[in-house]
Coordinates of C-alpha atoms and ligand atoms in Angstrom, one line a residue:
M1 CA -5.8 -55.0 -1.0
K2 CA -8.0 -52.9 -3.3
P3 CA -5.7 -50.5 -5.1
G4 CA -6.2 -46.8 -4.5
K5 CA -6.5 -44.3 -7.4
V6 CA -4.1 -41.9 -9.0
Y7 CA -5.2 -38.5 -10.2
L8 CA -2.9 -36.9 -12.7
I9 CA -3.7 -33.3 -12.1
G10 CA -2.6 -30.3 -14.1
A11 CA -1.5 -27.6 -11.7
G12 CA -1.6 -24.9 -14.3
P13 CA 1.3 -22.6 -15.1
G14 CA 2.0 -20.9 -11.8
D15 CA -0.8 -18.5 -10.9
P16 CA -2.6 -20.6 -8.3
G17 CA -6.0 -19.2 -9.5
L18 CA -5.5 -21.2 -12.7
L19 CA -6.0 -24.6 -11.1
T20 CA -9.3 -26.2 -12.1
I21 CA -12.1 -26.7 -9.6
K22 CA -11.9 -30.4 -10.2
G23 CA -8.1 -30.4 -9.6
R24 CA -8.6 -28.5 -6.3
D25 CA -11.3 -31.0 -5.2
C26 CA -9.0 -34.0 -6.0
L27 CA -6.2 -32.4 -4.0
A28 CA -8.5 -31.9 -1.1
Q29 CA -9.3 -35.5 -0.8
A30 CA -5.9 -37.1 -1.5
D31 CA -3.9 -39.1 1.0
V32 CA -0.6 -38.4 -0.8
I33 CA 0.5 -35.5 -3.0
I34 CA 3.4 -36.0 -5.4
Y35 CA 4.4 -32.7 -6.9
D36 CA 6.8 -31.2 -9.4
Y37 CA 9.1 -28.2 -9.6
L38 CA 6.8 -26.3 -11.8
A39 CA 3.6 -26.9 -9.8
N40 CA 3.0 -23.9 -7.5
P41 CA 3.5 -25.2 -3.9
V42 CA 0.9 -22.8 -2.7
L43 CA -1.6 -25.3 -4.1
L44 CA -0.6 -27.8 -1.4
G45 CA -2.7 -25.5 0.9
Y46 CA -5.7 -27.3 -0.5
A47 CA -4.6 -30.6 0.7
Q48 CA -5.6 -32.1 4.0
S49 CA -3.1 -31.4 6.7
S50 CA -2.6 -35.1 7.3
A51 CA -1.8 -35.7 3.6
E52 CA 1.8 -36.9 2.8
R53 CA 3.6 -34.4 0.5
I54 CA 6.4 -35.7 -1.7
Y55 CA 8.5 -33.3 -3.8
V56 CA 10.0 -35.0 -6.8
G57 CA 11.2 -31.9 -8.7
K58 CA 14.7 -30.5 -8.9
S59 CA 16.0 -28.3 -6.1
C60 CA 19.2 -26.3 -5.4
G61 CA 21.3 -28.0 -8.0
K62 CA 19.9 -31.4 -7.3
H63 CA 18.2 -33.3 -10.2
S64 CA 14.7 -34.3 -10.0
M65 CA 13.8 -37.9 -9.1
P66 CA 14.3 -40.1 -12.1
Q67 CA 11.0 -40.8 -14.0
E68 CA 11.2 -44.6 -13.3
E69 CA 11.3 -43.8 -9.5
I70 CA 8.3 -41.5 -9.8
N71 CA 6.4 -44.2 -11.7
Q72 CA 7.2 -46.7 -9.0
L73 CA 6.2 -44.3 -6.3
L74 CA 2.8 -43.8 -7.9
V75 CA 2.3 -47.6 -8.2
D76 CA 3.5 -48.2 -4.6
K77 CA 1.3 -45.6 -3.0
A78 CA -1.8 -46.6 -5.0
S79 CA -1.2 -50.3 -4.3
A80 CA -1.2 -49.5 -0.6
G81 CA -4.8 -48.4 -1.1
L82 CA -4.1 -44.7 -1.0
S83 CA -5.6 -41.9 -3.1
V84 CA -2.7 -40.2 -4.9
A85 CA -2.7 -36.7 -6.3
R86 CA 0.1 -36.4 -8.9
L87 CA 0.3 -32.7 -9.3
K88 CA 2.2 -31.7 -12.5
G89 CA 3.0 -28.2 -13.9
G90 CA 0.7 -27.0 -16.7
D91 CA -1.2 -29.8 -18.3
P92 CA -0.2 -33.4 -17.5
Y93 CA -0.3 -34.5 -21.1
V94 CA 1.7 -31.6 -22.6
F95 CA 5.4 -32.3 -22.4
G96 CA 4.9 -33.5 -18.9
R97 CA 5.6 -37.2 -19.2
G98 CA 2.0 -37.7 -18.0
G99 CA 1.6 -40.2 -20.8
E100 CA 4.3 -42.4 -19.4
E101 CA 2.9 -42.3 -15.9
A102 CA -0.6 -43.2 -17.2
T103 CA 0.8 -46.1 -19.2
I104 CA 2.4 -47.6 -16.2
L105 CA -0.8 -47.3 -14.2
H106 CA -2.7 -48.9 -17.0
Q107 CA -0.2 -51.8 -17.1
Q108 CA -0.4 -52.3 -13.4
Q109 CA -4.2 -52.1 -13.5
I110 CA -4.3 -49.2 -11.1
P111 CA -7.3 -46.9 -11.7
F112 CA -6.5 -43.4 -12.7
E113 CA -8.0 -40.2 -13.9
V114 CA -6.5 -37.3 -15.8
I115 CA -7.5 -33.7 -14.9
P116 CA -6.3 -31.3 -17.5
G117 CA -4.5 -28.0 -16.6
V118 CA -3.8 -24.7 -18.3
T119 CA -0.7 -25.4 -20.2
A120 CA 2.2 -22.9 -19.9
G121 CA 2.1 -22.0 -23.6
F122 CA -1.5 -20.9 -23.6
A123 CA -1.1 -19.2 -20.2
A124 CA 2.0 -17.3 -21.3
A125 CA 0.3 -16.1 -24.4
A126 CA -2.7 -14.9 -22.4
Y127 CA -0.7 -13.1 -19.8
A128 CA 1.7 -11.6 -22.3
G129 CA -1.1 -10.2 -24.4
I130 CA -0.7 -12.5 -27.5
P131 CA -3.8 -14.2 -29.1
L132 CA -2.4 -17.5 -30.4
T133 CA -4.6 -17.5 -33.4
H134 CA -6.1 -14.6 -35.2
R135 CA -8.5 -14.9 -38.1
D136 CA -6.7 -12.2 -40.0
I137 CA -3.2 -13.7 -39.7
T138 CA -2.9 -17.2 -38.4
T139 CA -5.1 -20.2 -38.5
S140 CA -2.8 -22.9 -37.1
L141 CA -0.8 -23.4 -34.0
A142 CA 1.8 -25.9 -33.0
L143 CA 3.2 -26.9 -29.6
L144 CA 6.8 -28.0 -29.9
T145 CA 9.6 -29.1 -27.6
G146 CA 13.0 -27.4 -28.0
H147 CA 14.6 -30.0 -25.8
E148 CA 17.0 -32.4 -27.6
R149 CA 17.2 -36.1 -26.8
P150 CA 20.3 -38.1 -27.8
D151 CA 18.1 -40.4 -29.9
R152 CA 16.0 -37.6 -31.5
K153 CA 18.1 -34.7 -32.6
L154 CA 16.3 -31.3 -33.0
S155 CA 18.4 -30.7 -36.1
S156 CA 16.7 -33.6 -37.8
L157 CA 13.1 -32.2 -37.4
D158 CA 11.2 -31.5 -40.5
W159 CA 12.1 -27.8 -40.4
Q160 CA 10.7 -27.1 -43.8
K161 CA 7.2 -27.9 -42.6
L162 CA 7.6 -26.0 -39.3
A163 CA 9.0 -22.9 -41.1
T164 CA 6.4 -22.6 -43.8
G165 CA 3.5 -25.0 -43.1
L166 CA 2.4 -23.7 -39.7
G167 CA 1.3 -20.4 -38.2
T168 CA 2.1 -19.7 -34.6
L169 CA 4.8 -21.9 -33.0
I170 CA 5.1 -22.3 -29.3
F171 CA 8.3 -23.9 -28.0
Y172 CA 8.6 -25.4 -24.6
M173 CA 12.0 -26.1 -23.1
G174 CA 13.6 -24.2 -26.0
M175 CA 15.9 -21.7 -24.3
T176 CA 19.2 -23.7 -24.6
N177 CA 18.6 -24.3 -28.3
L178 CA 17.0 -21.0 -29.2
K179 CA 19.8 -20.0 -31.5
M180 CA 19.6 -23.2 -33.5
I181 CA 15.8 -23.1 -33.6
S182 CA 15.7 -19.6 -35.0
E183 CA 18.5 -20.3 -37.5
K184 CA 16.8 -23.4 -38.8
L185 CA 13.4 -21.7 -39.2
I186 CA 15.0 -18.8 -41.1
E187 CA 17.1 -21.2 -43.2
H188 CA 13.9 -23.0 -44.2
G189 CA 11.8 -20.0 -45.1
R190 CA 10.5 -18.1 -42.0
A191 CA 11.1 -14.4 -42.4
P192 CA 14.0 -13.1 -40.3
E193 CA 11.8 -10.2 -39.0
T194 CA 9.1 -12.6 -37.7
P195 CA 8.3 -11.3 -34.2
V196 CA 9.1 -13.6 -31.2
A197 CA 8.2 -13.4 -27.5
V198 CA 10.1 -15.1 -24.8
I199 CA 8.1 -15.3 -21.5
R200 CA 9.7 -16.5 -18.4
W201 CA 7.8 -17.5 -15.2
A202 CA 4.5 -16.8 -17.0
T203 CA 1.5 -15.8 -14.9
L204 CA 3.5 -15.1 -11.8
P205 CA 4.4 -11.6 -10.5
R206 CA 8.0 -12.3 -11.5
Q207 CA 7.0 -12.8 -15.2
Q208 CA 9.5 -11.4 -17.6
T209 CA 8.7 -10.9 -21.3
L210 CA 11.1 -10.1 -24.0
T211 CA 10.1 -9.5 -27.6
G212 CA 12.3 -9.2 -30.7
R213 CA 12.9 -10.5 -34.3
L214 CA 13.6 -14.1 -35.1
D215 CA 17.1 -13.3 -36.3
Q216 CA 18.0 -11.4 -33.2
I217 CA 16.1 -13.0 -30.3
A218 CA 18.8 -15.5 -29.3
D219 CA 21.3 -12.7 -28.7
Q220 CA 18.8 -10.5 -27.0
V221 CA 17.9 -13.4 -24.6
K222 CA 21.6 -13.9 -23.8
T223 CA 22.2 -10.2 -23.2
A224 CA 19.1 -9.9 -21.0
G225 CA 20.2 -13.1 -19.1
I226 CA 16.8 -14.7 -19.4
K227 CA 16.9 -18.3 -18.2
P228 CA 14.4 -21.2 -18.2
P229 CA 11.6 -21.8 -17.5
A230 CA 10.4 -19.9 -20.5
I231 CA 8.0 -20.2 -23.3
I232 CA 8.9 -19.0 -26.8
I233 CA 6.2 -17.8 -29.1
I234 CA 7.0 -17.3 -32.7
G235 CA 4.6 -15.7 -35.2
E236 CA 2.9 -12.5 -36.5
V237 CA 0.4 -12.7 -33.6
V238 CA 3.2 -11.5 -31.2
R239 CA 2.7 -8.0 -32.6
Y240 CA -0.6 -7.8 -30.8
R241 CA 1.2 -7.7 -27.4
E242 CA 1.8 -4.0 -27.8
E243 CA -2.0 -3.3 -27.7
L244 CA -3.2 -6.3 -25.7
R245 CA -0.7 -6.6 -22.8
W246 CA -2.5 -6.2 -19.5
Y247 CA -0.7 -8.3 -16.9
D248 CA 2.6 -6.5 -16.8
N249 CA 0.8 -3.2 -17.0
L250 CA -0.9 -3.7 -13.7
P251 CA 0.1 -0.9 -11.3
L252 CA 2.0 -3.1 -8.8
F253 CA 3.4 -5.6 -11.2
G254 CA 6.9 -6.6 -10.3
K255 CA 6.7 -5.3 -6.8
R256 CA 7.2 -7.7 -3.8
F257 CA 5.7 -7.1 -0.4
L258 CA 6.0 -8.7 3.0
L259 CA 2.8 -9.0 5.0
T260 CA 3.2 -9.4 8.7
R261 CA -0.3 -10.3 10.0
P262 CA -1.4 -13.9 10.8
Y263 CA -2.1 -16.0 7.7
A264 CA -5.9 -16.2 8.4
Q265 CA -6.1 -12.4 8.3
A266 CA -3.7 -11.8 5.5
A267 CA -5.9 -13.3 2.8
G268 CA -7.8 -10.1 2.1
M269 CA -4.7 -8.1 1.6
V270 CA -3.1 -10.8 -0.5
A271 CA -6.1 -10.8 -2.9
L272 CA -6.1 -7.0 -3.2
L273 CA -2.4 -6.8 -3.9
Q274 CA -2.3 -9.7 -6.3
A275 CA -5.2 -8.1 -8.2
Q276 CA -2.8 -5.2 -8.8
G277 CA -0.1 -7.6 -10.1
A278 CA 2.0 -7.6 -6.9
E279 CA 3.8 -10.5 -5.4
T280 CA 3.1 -11.1 -1.7
I281 CA 5.0 -13.0 0.9
C282 CA 3.3 -13.7 4.2
I283 CA 5.4 -14.2 7.3
P284 CA 3.4 -13.3 10.4
T285 CA 5.2 -11.4 13.1
I286 CA 2.1 -11.8 15.4
E287 CA 0.0 -14.7 16.5
I288 CA -3.3 -14.4 18.2
A289 CA -3.4 -16.3 21.5
E290 CA -6.0 -16.7 24.4
P291 CA -5.7 -14.5 27.4
L292 CA -3.7 -15.9 30.3
D293 CA -6.7 -15.4 32.5
W294 CA -10.3 -15.5 31.4
S295 CA -11.8 -14.6 34.8
A296 CA -12.6 -11.0 34.0
C297 CA -14.3 -11.9 30.8
D298 CA -16.2 -14.8 32.4
Q299 CA -17.4 -12.5 35.2
A300 CA -18.8 -10.1 32.6
L301 CA -20.5 -12.9 30.6
S302 CA -22.2 -14.1 33.8
Q303 CA -23.9 -10.8 34.2
L304 CA -24.5 -9.5 30.7
G305 CA -27.8 -8.1 31.7
R306 CA -26.0 -5.2 33.5
Y307 CA -24.6 -3.7 30.3
T308 CA -26.2 -1.1 28.1
G309 CA -23.5 -1.2 25.4
L310 CA -21.0 -3.6 24.0
I311 CA -17.9 -2.0 22.3
L312 CA -16.0 -4.1 19.8
T313 CA -13.0 -2.6 18.2
S314 CA -11.4 -5.4 16.1
A315 CA -12.2 -8.6 14.2
N316 CA -10.0 -10.6 16.6
G317 CA -11.9 -9.2 19.5
V318 CA -15.2 -10.1 18.0
E319 CA -14.1 -13.7 17.3
S320 CA -12.6 -14.2 20.7
F321 CA -15.7 -12.7 22.4
F322 CA -18.1 -14.9 20.5
N323 CA -16.0 -18.0 21.1
R324 CA -16.1 -17.4 24.8
L325 CA -19.8 -16.8 24.7
S326 CA -20.3 -20.1 23.0
Y327 CA -17.9 -21.8 25.4
H328 CA -20.3 -20.8 28.2
N329 CA -23.2 -22.3 26.2
L330 CA -24.6 -18.8 25.5
D331 CA -25.9 -17.5 22.2
L332 CA -27.0 -14.3 20.6
R333 CA -30.0 -14.1 22.8
A334 CA -27.7 -13.3 25.7
L335 CA -26.9 -10.0 24.0
A336 CA -30.6 -9.0 23.5
G337 CA -31.2 -5.3 24.4
I338 CA -27.5 -4.4 24.5
E339 CA -26.5 -1.6 22.1
I340 CA -23.7 -2.9 19.8
I341 CA -21.0 -0.5 18.9
A342 CA -18.6 -1.6 16.1
V343 CA -15.4 0.3 15.5
G344 CA -14.3 0.1 11.8
P345 CA -16.0 -1.5 8.8
K346 CA -14.1 -4.8 9.2
T347 CA -15.2 -5.2 12.8
A348 CA -18.8 -4.5 11.7
R349 CA -18.6 -7.1 9.0
T350 CA -17.3 -9.7 11.5
I351 CA -20.1 -9.0 13.9
E352 CA -22.6 -9.3 11.0
N353 CA -21.1 -12.7 10.1
H354 CA -22.2 -13.8 13.6
G355 CA -25.7 -12.8 12.8
L356 CA -25.9 -9.5 14.6
K357 CA -26.3 -6.0 13.3
P358 CA -24.3 -3.3 15.0
D359 CA -26.4 -0.4 16.2
L360 CA -23.6 2.2 15.8
I361 CA -20.6 2.3 13.6
P362 CA -18.8 5.6 14.4
Q363 CA -17.7 7.6 11.3
D364 CA -14.2 8.1 12.7
F365 CA -12.9 4.7 13.7
R366 CA -10.0 5.8 15.8
A367 CA -10.5 5.3 19.5
E368 CA -10.8 9.2 19.8
G369 CA -13.6 9.2 17.3
V370 CA -15.5 6.5 19.1
V371 CA -15.2 8.2 22.5
E372 CA -16.3 11.6 21.0
E373 CA -19.4 10.1 19.3
L374 CA -20.5 8.1 22.4
I375 CA -20.0 11.1 24.7
S376 CA -22.0 13.4 22.4
R377 CA -24.9 10.9 22.7
G378 CA -24.6 10.9 26.4
V379 CA -23.0 8.3 28.5
T380 CA -23.8 9.2 32.0
G381 CA -25.1 6.2 33.9
K382 CA -24.4 3.8 31.0
R383 CA -22.5 0.6 31.5
Y384 CA -20.2 -0.6 28.7
L385 CA -18.5 -3.9 28.1
Y386 CA -15.4 -3.4 26.1
P387 CA -13.6 -6.7 25.4
R388 CA -10.1 -5.9 24.3
T389 CA -6.6 -7.1 23.5
E390 CA -4.1 -7.1 26.3
I391 CA -2.1 -4.2 25.0
A392 CA -5.0 -1.9 24.1
R393 CA -4.7 1.8 24.9
R394 CA -6.6 3.1 27.9
L395 CA -8.3 5.9 26.0
I396 CA -11.8 4.3 25.6
P397 CA -12.3 3.1 29.2
D398 CA -10.6 6.1 30.8
S399 CA -12.5 8.7 28.7
L400 CA -15.9 7.1 29.1
S401 CA -15.4 6.6 32.8
A402 CA -14.4 10.2 33.2
A403 CA -17.6 11.2 31.3
G404 CA -19.7 9.3 33.8
A405 CA -20.0 5.8 32.3
E406 CA -19.0 2.5 33.9
V407 CA -16.7 0.4 31.7
D408 CA -15.5 -3.2 32.1
D409 CA -12.7 -4.0 29.8
P410 CA -11.8 -7.7 30.1
V411 CA -8.9 -9.0 28.0
V412 CA -10.2 -11.5 25.3
Y413 CA -7.1 -12.1 23.3
R414 CA -3.3 -11.5 23.2
T415 CA -0.9 -11.0 20.3
I416 CA 2.3 -12.9 20.7
A417 CA 5.4 -13.2 18.6
P418 CA 5.5 -16.5 16.7
A419 CA 8.7 -18.5 16.8
G420 CA 11.0 -19.4 13.9
K421 CA 10.3 -16.5 11.5
Q422 CA 13.4 -14.5 12.0
E423 CA 15.7 -16.3 9.6
M424 CA 13.2 -16.1 6.7
I425 CA 12.8 -12.4 7.2
R426 CA 16.5 -11.8 7.6
H427 CA 17.1 -13.6 4.3
L428 CA 14.5 -11.4 2.5
L429 CA 15.9 -8.2 3.9
E430 CA 19.6 -9.1 3.3
T431 CA 19.0 -10.1 -0.4
G432 CA 17.1 -6.8 -0.9
E433 CA 14.2 -8.7 -2.5
L434 CA 11.4 -6.7 -0.8
D435 CA 10.1 -3.4 -2.0
A436 CA 8.2 -2.9 1.2
I437 CA 6.9 -4.4 4.4
C438 CA 3.2 -3.7 5.3
F439 CA 2.5 -3.2 9.0
S440 CA -1.2 -3.6 10.0
S441 CA -0.8 -2.9 13.7
S442 CA 1.8 -1.6 16.2
S443 CA 2.5 -5.2 17.4
T444 CA 3.3 -6.4 13.8
F445 CA 6.1 -3.8 13.9
D446 CA 7.1 -4.2 17.5
N447 CA 7.7 -7.9 17.1
L448 CA 9.7 -7.4 13.9
H449 CA 11.8 -4.8 15.7
A450 CA 12.2 -7.2 18.7
M451 CA 13.6 -9.8 16.3
F452 CA 16.5 -7.7 15.1
G453 CA 16.8 -4.8 17.5
D454 CA 19.0 -2.0 16.2
E455 CA 20.3 -4.2 13.4
L456 CA 17.0 -3.6 11.6
Q457 CA 18.1 -0.2 10.5
K458 CA 21.1 -1.7 8.7
L459 CA 19.2 -4.7 7.4
K460 CA 16.3 -2.9 5.8
K461 CA 18.3 -1.0 3.2
A462 CA 16.0 0.2 0.5
T463 CA 12.9 -1.6 1.8
D464 CA 10.1 0.8 2.6
F465 CA 7.8 0.5 5.6
F466 CA 4.1 1.0 5.0
S467 CA 1.7 1.5 7.8
I468 CA -2.1 1.0 8.0
G469 CA -2.7 4.0 10.2
P470 CA -1.5 6.7 12.7
L471 CA -0.9 4.5 15.7
T472 CA 1.1 2.0 13.8
S473 CA 3.1 4.9 12.2
Q474 CA 3.8 6.4 15.6
T475 CA 5.2 3.1 16.8
I476 CA 7.4 2.8 13.7
R477 CA 8.7 6.4 14.1
K478 CA 9.3 6.0 17.8
H479 CA 11.9 3.4 16.9
G480 CA 13.6 5.8 14.6
F481 CA 12.2 4.5 11.3
E482 CA 10.6 6.4 8.4
V483 CA 7.1 5.6 7.4
A484 CA 7.0 5.8 3.6
L485 CA 3.2 5.6 3.3
E486 CA 0.1 5.8 5.4
P487 CA -3.4 5.9 3.9
E488 CA -5.8 8.6 4.8
K489 CA -8.3 6.0 6.1
S490 CA -7.1 2.9 7.9
T491 CA -8.6 0.2 5.7
L492 CA -6.9 -2.4 3.5
D493 CA -8.6 -1.0 0.4
D494 CA -7.2 2.5 1.2
L495 CA -3.8 1.1 1.9
V496 CA -3.6 -0.7 -1.4
A497 CA -4.9 2.4 -3.2
A498 CA -2.2 4.4 -1.6
M499 CA 0.4 1.9 -2.6
V500 CA -0.8 2.1 -6.2
E501 CA -0.6 5.9 -6.0
Y502 CA 2.9 5.7 -4.4
Y503 CA 4.4 3.7 -7.2
S504 CA 2.7 5.6 -9.9
N505 CA 4.7 8.6 -8.7
T506 CA 8.1 6.9 -8.5
Ligands
SAH601 N1 3.3 -29.9 -18.7 C1 3.8 -28.5 -18.7 C2 5.1 -28.4 -19.5 C3 6.3 -29.1 -18.8 S1 7.7 -28.9 -19.7 C4 2.8 -27.6 -19.3 O1 1.8 -28.1 -19.9 O2 2.9 -26.4 -19.2 C5 8.5 -27.6 -18.9 C6 8.6 -26.4 -19.7 O3 7.3 -25.7 -19.7 C7 9.5 -25.4 -19.3 O4 10.8 -25.6 -19.7 C8 9.0 -24.1 -19.9 O5 9.3 -24.1 -21.3 C9 7.5 -24.4 -19.8 N2 6.9 -23.7 -18.6 C10 6.2 -24.3 -17.6 N3 5.8 -23.4 -16.7 C11 6.2 -22.2 -17.2 C12 6.0 -20.8 -16.8 N4 5.3 -20.5 -15.7 N5 6.5 -19.9 -17.6 C13 7.1 -20.1 -18.7 N6 7.4 -21.4 -19.1 C14 6.9 -22.4 -18.4

């Protein structure tokens, strides 16, 4: 059989955005993904769902798979004709044993490619605000391992050269030997006051950075309890951090939030929060499902010509409605002549994505505002189609009917509680690891509450509840909980802006 191919891919240091485009494309076509401890598992999302995923890193006290076994795995999978993505933290050829893996592939005549990644040392410097070279101070840079091998003692390195012959030093895997490294450097001529930065979990929202002097840093690290994985940067350039730090100055840096909407809809919020430095965890408490019965909707679709207006109030409603339209082999022409009313900017955008322009986007996008605006324009004799979720309030159909319109309001989707999320959420609450939970609708809260009942009060401890708008807040308060924050306008941008404001005051 023709052998497959192995791609040694650098996953970058942690921030998923630091994967290269080529790395992403290789992941997307691979049959097998073999990945390490330091490769961000979020990147597996780029793989085909059918791809086999094999973790070879260490976990919960267990050691990683021995290198010989990993080598063999690469050979076996490729020999079976598969395309193998070997995803390694940072860059595959920087202290990653990528060289050993490539050598075996070469020996076995298995085709391979190497896709570089952003190495942790470079990334840690960038995210800590340290230019690794600077024409005024440093013209050279060395990458070193602080890890000792029985056959190659650290103490036998040419410390003289390292101490005086080079500018900036970046140590990988140096935490256990930091004391010895700093003592040796000082002994051989580096100034004891040379600035040092230790950066743990660089580029991730849990990044920790400690700076100090070469003669004191090992004790400081011990006191602060900073553990691997960390990068150690030694040299005068570290002084620039004070001016050039940006990442850990972001307003929501170090905060961790739970998002409760379905994955597909959480992406916008995730991006907005991460841009402010926050860590996000997505565990949906709602799932969008089809209605149990389509007949009311189908009936309406079979006589679209009757309606003068179509009221759409959510992105989910828009998607479900258009899906059903297409299910009946209908297209946009079936909506010709019907006034399209979009409630909220996101709904409007979703409609536009389907190639239609809303005729009216009421200023106030609560149901009350919509009703008021429509009634002020006159609704007598009009016929509205209002596709909705199962648990929608009655305000729109009732008020418009009372004002003389006719309204059909078929259910086009339901929100249900997904199974199997309870334990993950319980763990996060019990360990007190969450700063806040963001609720984007009443059902996201209702379902969370249903998972834990009255125990939620005790479980939540210091975790705040943030709400997207008045209705969601009402639901939260109805169950006896406090709403720590609600933006003035119910959009994600406003919610994130309110969160930034909230933490700038605390
Ligand atoms: N090939 C990788 C290095 C693997 S060696 C690369 O190019 O980055 C493992 C060491 O890398 C760790 O002990 C630590 O020193 C460093 N490291 C990797 N990711 C890191 C991160 N996000 N933050 C700090 N150090 C990291």
